[in-house]
Amino acid sequence: MYAYRMLRCSLGRPLDGGDWFVHHGTDVETRWDADVPHLTPNDRFFVRNHTRPPVVDVHSWRLLVTGDGVLGERTYSLADLQSFTSRTYERALECTGNGRRLFADQQGTHRPGTQWGLGAIGVARWTGVPLSTVLRHAGLRPEAVQVMPVGLDEPYVEDGVDHGRVRRPLPIAKALDDTIIAWAMNDEPLPVDHGFPARLVVPGWVGIASIKWLGELRVTTSVVDSPWNTRWYRMHGEGWAGPDAVLDRMPPKSAIDATGPLEAGRLAVLRGRAWSGDASIRMVEVSTDGGRTWDEAHLTGANEPSCWVGWEHPWTPPAAGEHVLMTRATDSLGRTQPDRAPANDDGYLFSAVVRHPVTVAAPYLQTTVSEGV
Ligand SMILES: Nc1nc2c(c(=O)[nH]1)N[C@H]1C(S)=C(S)[C@@H](COP(=O)(O)O)O[C@H]1N2
Ligand SMILES: [Mo]
């Protein structure tokens, strides 16, 4: 696996000769300071693994559909899944803890866990079969309330406690809505790191919902929990004002792409993107003066729910030196990025406006002229 990751990193490089990722142990995040196209290439897509990717023999692999929520137990080979009418869409996948480092950087409260910047998100073109198609084919009972997808990676052990295979209950409504069992990512077979041969894609929801290396779907007529919704991936702890809540939809967020060199008095076009879970983007506002004044940016390209939309905004830096750029997204549900992200013990959902410091150079022409005088 390590060799595979090394190989992947050596295929093409950003301009500075580094690789496409910020490394956090076995997890990697996409670098915002390198050019990130609308569709995140597979070899630049963030990876979050609780343990290690399993080696799956696709010929003997079968997806087991089981539980009292279906009429009988069934298994599906990859070819079986691919024989159904497929669905393809561009959707974001984002880790629940994306931006966790900013709890320390911007709010002075370090939270334990992977210290992601903003790069634990990517957008891919996913192809697969709607989960609803497979559940109905397996004989979904009207009393079914949830689906528990189970990964084939080895059981997750933390501090000597075996929590079992990575799994998290998905309410039946979301399972039957836009969730797919995907086998292709950007028109290529799923890479090993991203769940080969098949994974769930649960658009707009916390990344943990999109279980990789699918082995089983347990469909039940009663609620069954897993540590991934009782112990982790919920909002709780010091400073958390709301009710202890299981996480589902991601909040609106926005980011600024690499700006390139900025020069005082010279028009630049700031670009970036904004996204929100289960919603499209209504508005992106940009501040070039550290949050005192805000202007509405121009949205570019498609604006689909649970995907990102581009924005651009012209800016002529008034003076050389340090400036702080900020962006604030509002989604189609009326949710706006707050000044501070709600505190919670595990550092989930860093949704606040992010400060983006830039250095503006002195006007090149003026310097040469004054030097010549
Ligand atoms: N089986 C399994 N599924 C999993 C995980 C895992 O460790 N094992 N990690 C989850 C988490 S926390 C996230 S954020 C996404 C990451 O998907 P990616 O690595 O393809 O970007 O997968 C989710 N699905
Ligand atoms: Mo995650």
mmCIF file of C-alpha atoms and ligand atoms in Angstrom:
data_model
loop_
_atom_site.group_PDB
_atom_site.id
_atom_site.type_symbol
_atom_site.label_atom_id
_atom_site.label_comp_id
_atom_site.label_asym_id
_atom_site.label_seq_id
_atom_site.Cartn_x
_atom_site.Cartn_y
_atom_site.Cartn_z
ATOM 1 C CA MET A 1 0.000 0.000 0.000
ATOM 2 C CA TYR A 2 2.753 2.398 0.948
ATOM 3 C CA ALA A 3 4.537 1.667 -2.328
ATOM 4 C CA TYR A 4 1.286 2.285 -4.152
ATOM 5 C CA ARG A 5 0.901 5.686 -2.487
ATOM 6 C CA MET A 6 4.507 6.570 -3.317
ATOM 7 C CA LEU A 7 3.968 5.594 -6.942
ATOM 8 C CA ARG A 8 0.833 7.672 -7.072
ATOM 9 C CA CYS A 9 2.651 10.697 -5.714
ATOM 10 C CA SER A 10 5.323 10.451 -8.361
ATOM 11 C CA LEU A 11 2.925 10.751 -11.296
ATOM 12 C CA GLY A 12 3.077 14.447 -12.167
ATOM 13 C CA ARG A 13 3.930 17.107 -9.649
ATOM 14 C CA PRO A 14 2.861 20.567 -8.603
ATOM 15 C CA LEU A 15 5.079 23.442 -9.717
ATOM 16 C CA ASP A 16 7.116 23.498 -6.511
ATOM 17 C CA GLY A 17 8.207 19.879 -7.021
ATOM 18 C CA GLY A 18 6.414 18.599 -3.888
ATOM 19 C CA ASP A 19 3.561 16.112 -4.130
ATOM 20 C CA TRP A 20 -0.156 16.809 -4.376
ATOM 21 C CA PHE A 21 -0.869 16.172 -0.715
ATOM 22 C CA VAL A 22 -0.387 17.422 2.800
ATOM 23 C CA HIS A 23 0.436 14.232 4.747
ATOM 24 C CA HIS A 24 -1.102 13.312 8.111
ATOM 25 C CA GLY A 25 0.266 9.838 8.858
ATOM 26 C CA THR A 26 -1.771 7.471 6.682
ATOM 27 C CA ASP A 27 -4.285 10.206 5.814
ATOM 28 C CA VAL A 28 -3.575 12.731 3.059
ATOM 29 C CA GLU A 29 -5.299 15.967 2.157
ATOM 30 C CA THR A 30 -5.471 17.811 -1.140
ATOM 31 C CA ARG A 31 -3.326 20.941 -1.345
ATOM 32 C CA TRP A 32 -5.343 24.085 -1.959
ATOM 33 C CA ASP A 33 -2.205 25.965 -2.970
ATOM 34 C CA ALA A 34 -1.703 23.698 -6.003
ATOM 35 C CA ASP A 35 -4.032 24.005 -8.981
ATOM 36 C CA VAL A 36 -7.232 22.074 -8.108
ATOM 37 C CA PRO A 37 -9.513 21.572 -11.130
ATOM 38 C CA HIS A 38 -13.321 21.350 -10.854
ATOM 39 C CA LEU A 39 -13.113 17.544 -10.719
ATOM 40 C CA THR A 40 -10.441 16.484 -8.248
ATOM 41 C CA PRO A 41 -8.212 13.968 -10.077
ATOM 42 C CA ASN A 42 -8.156 10.560 -8.394
ATOM 43 C CA ASP A 43 -4.445 10.859 -7.632
ATOM 44 C CA ARG A 44 -5.021 14.158 -5.787
ATOM 45 C CA PHE A 45 -8.181 13.184 -3.885
ATOM 46 C CA PHE A 46 -7.888 13.184 -0.067
ATOM 47 C CA VAL A 47 -7.701 9.798 1.654
ATOM 48 C CA ARG A 48 -9.058 8.981 5.094
ATOM 49 C CA ASN A 49 -8.611 5.391 6.248
ATOM 50 C CA HIS A 50 -9.410 4.177 9.767
ATOM 51 C CA THR A 51 -7.085 1.199 9.261
ATOM 52 C CA ARG A 52 -5.722 -0.063 5.952
ATOM 53 C CA PRO A 53 -7.325 -0.723 2.578
ATOM 54 C CA PRO A 54 -8.159 -4.436 2.244
ATOM 55 C CA VAL A 55 -6.932 -6.371 -0.770
ATOM 56 C CA VAL A 56 -10.115 -7.486 -2.510
ATOM 57 C CA ASP A 57 -10.224 -10.112 -5.256
ATOM 58 C CA VAL A 58 -12.914 -8.688 -7.495
ATOM 59 C CA HIS A 59 -13.727 -12.083 -9.028
ATOM 60 C CA SER A 60 -14.708 -13.664 -5.734
ATOM 61 C CA TRP A 61 -16.059 -10.423 -4.186
ATOM 62 C CA ARG A 62 -19.782 -10.415 -3.444
ATOM 63 C CA LEU A 63 -21.931 -7.755 -1.788
ATOM 64 C CA LEU A 64 -24.202 -9.382 0.794
ATOM 65 C CA VAL A 65 -27.624 -7.819 1.354
ATOM 66 C CA THR A 66 -29.127 -9.162 4.546
ATOM 67 C CA GLY A 67 -31.271 -8.352 7.586
ATOM 68 C CA ASP A 68 -34.982 -8.455 8.514
ATOM 69 C CA GLY A 69 -35.647 -5.413 6.297
ATOM 70 C CA VAL A 70 -35.393 -7.503 3.118
ATOM 71 C CA LEU A 71 -37.424 -10.557 2.140
ATOM 72 C CA GLY A 72 -34.363 -12.794 1.869
ATOM 73 C CA GLU A 73 -30.586 -12.721 1.829
ATOM 74 C CA ARG A 74 -28.959 -12.024 -1.554
ATOM 75 C CA THR A 75 -25.467 -11.580 -2.912
ATOM 76 C CA TYR A 76 -24.339 -9.469 -5.850
ATOM 77 C CA SER A 77 -21.155 -9.683 -7.894
ATOM 78 C CA LEU A 78 -19.724 -6.537 -9.450
ATOM 79 C CA ALA A 79 -21.128 -7.667 -12.810
ATOM 80 C CA ASP A 80 -24.569 -8.090 -11.180
ATOM 81 C CA LEU A 81 -24.440 -4.518 -9.857
ATOM 82 C CA GLN A 82 -23.279 -3.218 -13.219
ATOM 83 C CA SER A 83 -26.173 -4.913 -15.005
ATOM 84 C CA PHE A 84 -28.660 -2.481 -13.392
ATOM 85 C CA THR A 85 -29.301 0.982 -14.865
ATOM 86 C CA SER A 86 -26.450 3.097 -13.558
ATOM 87 C CA ARG A 87 -26.388 6.691 -12.399
ATOM 88 C CA THR A 88 -23.522 9.180 -12.792
ATOM 89 C CA TYR A 89 -23.201 12.502 -10.954
ATOM 90 C CA GLU A 90 -20.612 15.013 -9.785
ATOM 91 C CA ARG A 91 -20.700 15.213 -6.030
ATOM 92 C CA ALA A 92 -18.414 16.310 -3.211
ATOM 93 C CA LEU A 93 -17.071 13.958 -0.586
ATOM 94 C CA GLU A 94 -15.882 15.731 2.548
ATOM 95 C CA CYS A 95 -14.498 14.501 5.849
ATOM 96 C CA THR A 96 -16.539 15.549 8.897
ATOM 97 C CA GLY A 97 -13.331 16.885 10.456
ATOM 98 C CA ASN A 98 -12.287 18.931 7.417
ATOM 99 C CA GLY A 99 -10.797 22.206 8.703
ATOM 100 C CA ARG A 100 -10.185 20.812 12.206
ATOM 101 C CA ARG A 101 -6.807 22.617 12.391
ATOM 102 C CA LEU A 102 -8.690 25.913 12.176
ATOM 103 C CA PHE A 103 -10.263 25.324 15.601
ATOM 104 C CA ALA A 104 -6.721 25.878 16.898
ATOM 105 C CA ASP A 105 -5.593 28.469 14.339
ATOM 106 C CA GLN A 106 -8.658 30.712 14.461
ATOM 107 C CA GLN A 107 -10.446 29.910 17.712
ATOM 108 C CA GLY A 108 -7.603 28.944 20.037
ATOM 109 C CA THR A 109 -9.053 25.508 20.870
ATOM 110 C CA HIS A 110 -6.943 22.628 19.584
ATOM 111 C CA ARG A 111 -9.131 19.566 18.917
ATOM 112 C CA PRO A 112 -7.706 16.040 18.795
ATOM 113 C CA GLY A 113 -7.719 14.087 15.534
ATOM 114 C CA THR A 114 -6.287 14.565 12.065
ATOM 115 C CA GLN A 115 -5.272 18.219 11.777
ATOM 116 C CA TRP A 116 -6.856 18.817 8.392
ATOM 117 C CA GLY A 117 -6.592 22.201 6.722
ATOM 118 C CA LEU A 118 -9.397 22.700 4.202
ATOM 119 C CA GLY A 119 -8.280 19.927 1.838
ATOM 120 C CA ALA A 120 -10.229 16.937 3.175
ATOM 121 C CA ILE A 121 -12.745 17.437 0.381
ATOM 122 C CA GLY A 122 -12.872 16.549 -3.277
ATOM 123 C CA VAL A 123 -15.408 16.472 -6.071
ATOM 124 C CA ALA A 124 -15.539 13.463 -8.378
ATOM 125 C CA ARG A 125 -17.775 12.115 -11.109
ATOM 126 C CA TRP A 126 -19.167 8.977 -9.460
ATOM 127 C CA THR A 127 -20.839 6.146 -11.338
ATOM 128 C CA GLY A 128 -22.795 3.364 -9.709
ATOM 129 C CA VAL A 129 -26.193 1.857 -9.115
ATOM 130 C CA PRO A 130 -28.755 3.654 -6.946
ATOM 131 C CA LEU A 131 -28.876 1.942 -3.560
ATOM 132 C CA SER A 132 -32.672 2.002 -3.897
ATOM 133 C CA THR A 133 -32.455 -0.197 -7.024
ATOM 134 C CA VAL A 134 -30.497 -2.898 -5.187
ATOM 135 C CA LEU A 135 -32.617 -2.740 -2.029
ATOM 136 C CA ARG A 136 -35.822 -3.072 -4.050
ATOM 137 C CA HIS A 137 -34.324 -5.903 -6.085
ATOM 138 C CA ALA A 138 -33.482 -7.669 -2.822
ATOM 139 C CA GLY A 139 -37.091 -7.314 -1.667
ATOM 140 C CA LEU A 140 -37.134 -4.253 0.575
ATOM 141 C CA ARG A 141 -39.851 -4.494 3.207
ATOM 142 C CA PRO A 142 -41.959 -1.370 3.892
ATOM 143 C CA GLU A 143 -41.052 -1.630 7.606
ATOM 144 C CA ALA A 144 -37.309 -1.171 6.933
ATOM 145 C CA VAL A 145 -35.931 1.859 8.771
ATOM 146 C CA GLN A 146 -32.205 1.795 8.078
ATOM 147 C CA VAL A 147 -29.298 0.281 6.186
ATOM 148 C CA MET A 148 -25.989 -0.502 7.915
ATOM 149 C CA PRO A 149 -23.227 -0.595 5.285
ATOM 150 C CA VAL A 150 -20.160 -2.542 6.505
ATOM 151 C CA GLY A 151 -16.612 -2.130 5.151
ATOM 152 C CA LEU A 152 -14.227 -5.007 4.454
ATOM 153 C CA ASP A 153 -11.256 -3.246 6.060
ATOM 154 C CA GLU A 154 -9.993 -4.901 9.220
ATOM 155 C CA PRO A 155 -11.780 -4.095 12.506
ATOM 156 C CA TYR A 156 -10.880 -0.741 14.024
ATOM 157 C CA VAL A 157 -9.028 -1.058 17.318
ATOM 158 C CA GLU A 158 -8.410 2.001 19.488
ATOM 159 C CA ASP A 159 -6.692 1.892 22.890
ATOM 160 C CA GLY A 160 -7.117 -1.877 22.968
ATOM 161 C CA VAL A 161 -10.871 -1.723 22.286
ATOM 162 C CA ASP A 162 -12.076 -3.552 19.172
ATOM 163 C CA HIS A 163 -14.918 -1.540 17.644
ATOM 164 C CA GLY A 164 -15.509 -3.987 14.804
ATOM 165 C CA ARG A 165 -15.631 -3.244 11.125
ATOM 166 C CA VAL A 166 -16.146 0.330 9.974
ATOM 167 C CA ARG A 167 -19.924 0.765 9.634
ATOM 168 C CA ARG A 168 -22.513 3.453 10.205
ATOM 169 C CA PRO A 169 -26.306 3.305 10.019
ATOM 170 C CA LEU A 170 -27.943 5.193 7.162
ATOM 171 C CA PRO A 171 -31.637 6.117 7.600
ATOM 172 C CA ILE A 172 -33.827 4.536 4.925
ATOM 173 C CA ALA A 173 -34.962 7.929 3.537
ATOM 174 C CA LYS A 174 -31.405 8.904 2.531
ATOM 175 C CA ALA A 175 -30.660 5.360 1.390
ATOM 176 C CA LEU A 176 -33.581 5.530 -1.054
ATOM 177 C CA ASP A 177 -32.914 9.127 -2.106
ATOM 178 C CA ASP A 178 -29.624 9.878 -3.921
ATOM 179 C CA THR A 179 -27.227 7.329 -2.396
ATOM 180 C CA ILE A 180 -25.406 5.109 -4.902
ATOM 181 C CA ILE A 181 -23.158 2.055 -4.747
ATOM 182 C CA ALA A 182 -20.278 3.425 -6.835
ATOM 183 C CA TRP A 183 -17.666 1.435 -8.757
ATOM 184 C CA ALA A 184 -16.207 4.284 -10.824
ATOM 185 C CA MET A 185 -14.569 7.561 -9.843
ATOM 186 C CA ASN A 186 -13.917 10.061 -12.629
ATOM 187 C CA ASP A 187 -14.613 7.293 -15.174
ATOM 188 C CA GLU A 188 -11.931 4.976 -13.758
ATOM 189 C CA PRO A 189 -12.448 1.919 -11.540
ATOM 190 C CA LEU A 190 -12.391 2.986 -7.886
ATOM 191 C CA PRO A 191 -8.765 3.263 -6.738
ATOM 192 C CA VAL A 192 -7.827 0.942 -3.845
ATOM 193 C CA ASP A 193 -7.618 3.878 -1.418
ATOM 194 C CA HIS A 194 -11.111 5.033 -2.356
ATOM 195 C CA GLY A 195 -12.947 1.746 -1.859
ATOM 196 C CA PHE A 196 -12.281 -0.739 -4.679
ATOM 197 C CA PRO A 197 -14.330 -2.507 -5.884
ATOM 198 C CA ALA A 198 -17.425 -0.646 -4.574
ATOM 199 C CA ARG A 199 -18.339 2.007 -2.017
ATOM 200 C CA LEU A 200 -21.333 4.039 -0.992
ATOM 201 C CA VAL A 201 -21.558 7.661 -2.069
ATOM 202 C CA VAL A 202 -23.954 9.522 0.235
ATOM 203 C CA PRO A 203 -24.081 13.028 -1.249
ATOM 204 C CA GLY A 204 -23.936 16.002 1.085
ATOM 205 C CA TRP A 205 -23.507 13.915 4.205
ATOM 206 C CA VAL A 206 -20.504 13.550 6.488
ATOM 207 C CA GLY A 207 -17.760 11.561 4.700
ATOM 208 C CA ILE A 208 -18.008 8.630 7.124
ATOM 209 C CA ALA A 209 -21.449 7.785 5.664
ATOM 210 C CA SER A 210 -19.787 6.861 2.353
ATOM 211 C CA ILE A 211 -18.491 3.462 3.472
ATOM 212 C CA LYS A 212 -15.634 2.101 1.302
ATOM 213 C CA TRP A 213 -14.817 -1.515 0.329
ATOM 214 C CA LEU A 214 -18.451 -2.474 0.825
ATOM 215 C CA GLY A 215 -18.951 -6.036 2.032
ATOM 216 C CA GLU A 216 -22.422 -6.020 3.516
ATOM 217 C CA LEU A 217 -25.641 -4.040 3.644
ATOM 218 C CA ARG A 218 -27.662 -4.904 6.755
ATOM 219 C CA VAL A 219 -31.229 -3.719 6.243
ATOM 220 C CA THR A 220 -33.272 -3.661 9.439
ATOM 221 C CA THR A 221 -36.766 -2.843 10.686
ATOM 222 C CA SER A 222 -35.355 -1.527 13.968
ATOM 223 C CA VAL A 223 -32.667 1.038 14.757
ATOM 224 C CA VAL A 224 -29.212 -0.501 15.224
ATOM 225 C CA ASP A 225 -26.293 1.715 16.281
ATOM 226 C CA SER A 226 -22.560 1.537 15.711
ATOM 227 C CA PRO A 227 -19.727 3.419 17.442
ATOM 228 C CA TRP A 228 -19.556 5.573 14.291
ATOM 229 C CA ASN A 229 -22.838 7.239 15.248
ATOM 230 C CA THR A 230 -22.882 6.842 19.042
ATOM 231 C CA ARG A 231 -19.259 7.485 19.984
ATOM 232 C CA TRP A 232 -17.927 9.457 17.012
ATOM 233 C CA TYR A 233 -19.467 11.740 14.426
ATOM 234 C CA ARG A 234 -21.801 13.512 16.762
ATOM 235 C CA MET A 235 -21.701 16.995 18.235
ATOM 236 C CA HIS A 236 -21.124 17.078 21.961
ATOM 237 C CA GLY A 237 -18.813 18.279 24.691
ATOM 238 C CA GLU A 238 -17.541 21.521 26.137
ATOM 239 C CA GLY A 239 -18.934 24.603 24.424
ATOM 240 C CA TRP A 240 -21.492 22.651 22.393
ATOM 241 C CA ALA A 241 -24.771 24.440 23.065
ATOM 242 C CA GLY A 242 -27.180 22.330 21.035
ATOM 243 C CA PRO A 243 -28.622 18.906 21.791
ATOM 244 C CA ASP A 244 -26.204 15.966 21.454
ATOM 245 C CA ALA A 245 -26.738 15.365 17.741
ATOM 246 C CA VAL A 246 -25.839 12.630 15.270
ATOM 247 C CA LEU A 247 -24.237 14.242 12.233
ATOM 248 C CA ASP A 248 -25.696 13.953 8.771
ATOM 249 C CA ARG A 249 -25.665 16.966 6.423
ATOM 250 C CA MET A 250 -22.533 19.056 5.903
ATOM 251 C CA PRO A 251 -22.789 22.847 6.378
ATOM 252 C CA PRO A 252 -21.932 25.495 3.710
ATOM 253 C CA LYS A 253 -18.244 26.317 3.267
ATOM 254 C CA SER A 254 -16.035 28.227 0.860
ATOM 255 C CA ALA A 255 -12.378 28.556 -0.052
ATOM 256 C CA ILE A 256 -10.007 30.723 -2.062
ATOM 257 C CA ASP A 257 -7.825 29.093 -4.722
ATOM 258 C CA ALA A 258 -4.141 29.979 -5.093
ATOM 259 C CA THR A 259 -4.114 33.657 -6.104
ATOM 260 C CA GLY A 260 -0.800 33.854 -7.949
ATOM 261 C CA PRO A 261 1.373 36.952 -7.468
ATOM 262 C CA LEU A 262 -0.545 40.037 -6.319
ATOM 263 C CA GLU A 263 0.692 43.545 -6.990
ATOM 264 C CA ALA A 264 -0.522 46.848 -5.532
ATOM 265 C CA GLY A 265 -2.631 48.816 -8.014
ATOM 266 C CA ARG A 266 -2.898 45.937 -10.475
ATOM 267 C CA LEU A 267 -6.267 44.289 -11.136
ATOM 268 C CA ALA A 268 -6.380 40.635 -10.091
ATOM 269 C CA VAL A 269 -9.262 38.178 -10.269
ATOM 270 C CA LEU A 270 -9.727 36.184 -7.065
ATOM 271 C CA ARG A 271 -11.173 32.725 -7.611
ATOM 272 C CA GLY A 272 -12.382 29.940 -5.410
ATOM 273 C CA ARG A 273 -15.298 27.673 -4.745
ATOM 274 C CA ALA A 274 -18.176 27.124 -2.345
ATOM 275 C CA TRP A 275 -20.190 24.039 -1.437
ATOM 276 C CA SER A 276 -22.862 22.776 0.908
ATOM 277 C CA GLY A 277 -24.390 19.464 1.899
ATOM 278 C CA ASP A 278 -27.729 18.656 0.227
ATOM 279 C CA ALA A 279 -27.982 22.257 -1.002
ATOM 280 C CA SER A 280 -26.729 24.497 -3.797
ATOM 281 C CA ILE A 281 -25.059 27.860 -3.196
ATOM 282 C CA ARG A 282 -27.161 31.023 -3.144
ATOM 283 C CA MET A 283 -24.376 33.557 -2.625
ATOM 284 C CA VAL A 284 -20.660 33.946 -1.963
ATOM 285 C CA GLU A 285 -19.408 37.162 -0.376
ATOM 286 C CA VAL A 286 -15.774 38.241 -0.397
ATOM 287 C CA SER A 287 -13.971 40.554 2.003
ATOM 288 C CA THR A 288 -10.555 41.935 1.095
ATOM 289 C CA ASP A 289 -10.171 43.985 4.286
ATOM 290 C CA GLY A 290 -10.239 41.345 6.984
ATOM 291 C CA GLY A 291 -14.022 41.223 7.326
ATOM 292 C CA ARG A 292 -14.965 44.920 7.570
ATOM 293 C CA THR A 293 -16.731 45.125 4.199
ATOM 294 C CA TRP A 294 -18.184 42.409 1.984
ATOM 295 C CA ASP A 295 -18.986 42.261 -1.745
ATOM 296 C CA GLU A 296 -20.960 39.627 -3.567
ATOM 297 C CA ALA A 297 -18.833 37.454 -5.842
ATOM 298 C CA HIS A 298 -19.908 36.192 -9.252
ATOM 299 C CA LEU A 299 -20.763 32.466 -9.341
ATOM 300 C CA THR A 300 -19.340 30.495 -12.283
ATOM 301 C CA GLY A 301 -20.287 27.144 -13.804
ATOM 302 C CA ALA A 302 -22.826 24.580 -12.641
ATOM 303 C CA ASN A 303 -24.336 25.033 -9.174
ATOM 304 C CA GLU A 304 -25.600 21.640 -8.060
ATOM 305 C CA PRO A 305 -26.403 20.520 -4.510
ATOM 306 C CA SER A 306 -23.603 18.694 -2.658
ATOM 307 C CA CYS A 307 -21.090 19.759 -5.287
ATOM 308 C CA TRP A 308 -18.937 22.877 -5.455
ATOM 309 C CA VAL A 309 -19.575 25.945 -7.529
ATOM 310 C CA GLY A 310 -16.841 28.315 -8.705
ATOM 311 C CA TRP A 311 -16.824 32.004 -7.815
ATOM 312 C CA GLU A 312 -14.695 34.921 -8.954
ATOM 313 C CA HIS A 313 -14.219 38.457 -7.796
ATOM 314 C CA PRO A 314 -12.069 41.261 -9.198
ATOM 315 C CA TRP A 315 -9.721 42.934 -6.737
ATOM 316 C CA THR A 316 -7.175 45.679 -7.147
ATOM 317 C CA PRO A 317 -4.992 45.514 -4.026
ATOM 318 C CA PRO A 318 -4.770 49.089 -2.711
ATOM 319 C CA ALA A 319 -1.321 48.801 -1.160
ATOM 320 C CA ALA A 320 1.673 46.532 -0.800
ATOM 321 C CA GLY A 321 1.969 44.393 2.346
ATOM 322 C CA GLU A 322 -0.121 41.875 4.240
ATOM 323 C CA HIS A 323 -3.854 41.586 3.559
ATOM 324 C CA VAL A 324 -6.509 39.170 4.820
ATOM 325 C CA LEU A 325 -9.017 37.795 2.321
ATOM 326 C CA MET A 326 -12.197 36.077 3.520
ATOM 327 C CA THR A 327 -15.165 34.384 1.870
ATOM 328 C CA ARG A 328 -18.623 33.620 3.209
ATOM 329 C CA ALA A 329 -21.068 31.235 1.538
ATOM 330 C CA THR A 330 -24.849 31.146 1.932
ATOM 331 C CA ASP A 331 -26.648 28.048 0.669
ATOM 332 C CA SER A 332 -30.075 27.495 -0.877
ATOM 333 C CA LEU A 333 -31.430 26.474 2.551
ATOM 334 C CA GLY A 334 -30.471 29.912 3.895
ATOM 335 C CA ARG A 335 -27.542 28.689 5.994
ATOM 336 C CA THR A 336 -24.572 31.141 6.140
ATOM 337 C CA GLN A 337 -21.011 30.549 7.333
ATOM 338 C CA PRO A 338 -20.685 31.991 10.875
ATOM 339 C CA ASP A 339 -17.747 34.025 12.236
ATOM 340 C CA ARG A 340 -16.985 31.230 14.697
ATOM 341 C CA ALA A 341 -17.594 27.515 14.256
ATOM 342 C CA PRO A 342 -19.642 25.904 17.066
ATOM 343 C CA ALA A 343 -17.239 24.350 19.599
ATOM 344 C CA ASN A 344 -17.386 20.565 20.027
ATOM 345 C CA ASP A 345 -15.030 18.044 21.601
ATOM 346 C CA ASP A 346 -14.028 16.202 18.432
ATOM 347 C CA GLY A 347 -13.546 19.238 16.203
ATOM 348 C CA TYR A 348 -16.194 18.363 13.629
ATOM 349 C CA LEU A 349 -17.813 20.707 11.121
ATOM 350 C CA PHE A 350 -15.446 23.674 11.061
ATOM 351 C CA SER A 351 -17.930 25.827 9.166
ATOM 352 C CA ALA A 352 -16.686 29.333 10.009
ATOM 353 C CA VAL A 353 -15.378 31.974 7.606
ATOM 354 C CA VAL A 354 -11.675 31.257 7.032
ATOM 355 C CA ARG A 355 -8.988 33.945 7.093
ATOM 356 C CA HIS A 356 -6.714 33.754 4.066
ATOM 357 C CA PRO A 357 -3.609 35.955 4.478
ATOM 358 C CA VAL A 358 -1.884 37.140 1.282
ATOM 359 C CA THR A 359 1.172 39.277 0.594
ATOM 360 C CA VAL A 360 0.834 42.018 -1.994
ATOM 361 C CA ALA A 361 4.000 43.169 -3.747
ATOM 362 C CA ALA A 362 4.872 46.787 -4.405
ATOM 363 C CA PRO A 363 4.043 47.950 -7.944
ATOM 364 C CA TYR A 364 6.859 46.711 -10.126
ATOM 365 C CA LEU A 365 6.751 49.656 -12.560
ATOM 366 C CA GLN A 366 6.739 52.342 -9.881
ATOM 367 C CA THR A 367 9.722 50.787 -8.114
ATOM 368 C CA THR A 368 11.827 50.758 -11.273
ATOM 369 C CA VAL A 369 10.801 54.330 -12.121
ATOM 370 C CA SER A 370 11.605 55.639 -8.644
ATOM 371 C CA GLU A 371 14.875 53.746 -8.629
ATOM 372 C CA GLY A 372 15.723 55.339 -11.942
ATOM 373 C CA VAL A 373 15.081 58.835 -10.684
HETATM 374 N N1 LIG B 1 -14.687 1.031 5.153
HETATM 375 C C1 LIG B 1 -14.347 2.304 5.401
HETATM 376 N N2 LIG B 1 -15.086 3.288 4.882
HETATM 377 C C2 LIG B 1 -14.763 4.583 5.096
HETATM 378 C C3 LIG B 1 -13.664 4.928 5.920
HETATM 379 C C4 LIG B 1 -12.886 3.871 6.456
HETATM 380 O O1 LIG B 1 -11.880 4.066 7.139
HETATM 381 N N3 LIG B 1 -13.260 2.568 6.176
HETATM 382 N N4 LIG B 1 -13.394 6.255 6.179
HETATM 383 C C5 LIG B 1 -14.551 7.166 6.071
HETATM 384 C C6 LIG B 1 -14.200 8.562 6.197
HETATM 385 S S1 LIG B 1 -13.965 9.122 7.763
HETATM 386 C C7 LIG B 1 -14.173 9.409 5.117
HETATM 387 S S2 LIG B 1 -13.939 11.051 5.318
HETATM 388 C C8 LIG B 1 -14.312 8.896 3.743
HETATM 389 C C9 LIG B 1 -13.052 9.232 2.970
HETATM 390 O O2 LIG B 1 -13.151 8.795 1.642
HETATM 391 P P1 LIG B 1 -11.853 8.822 0.704
HETATM 392 O O3 LIG B 1 -10.703 8.232 1.464
HETATM 393 O O4 LIG B 1 -12.231 8.075 -0.531
HETATM 394 O O5 LIG B 1 -11.587 10.280 0.386
HETATM 395 O O6 LIG B 1 -14.504 7.501 3.703
HETATM 396 C C10 LIG B 1 -15.285 6.965 4.758
HETATM 397 N N5 LIG B 1 -15.510 5.562 4.521
HETATM 398 MO MO MO B 2 -13.886 11.501 7.648
#
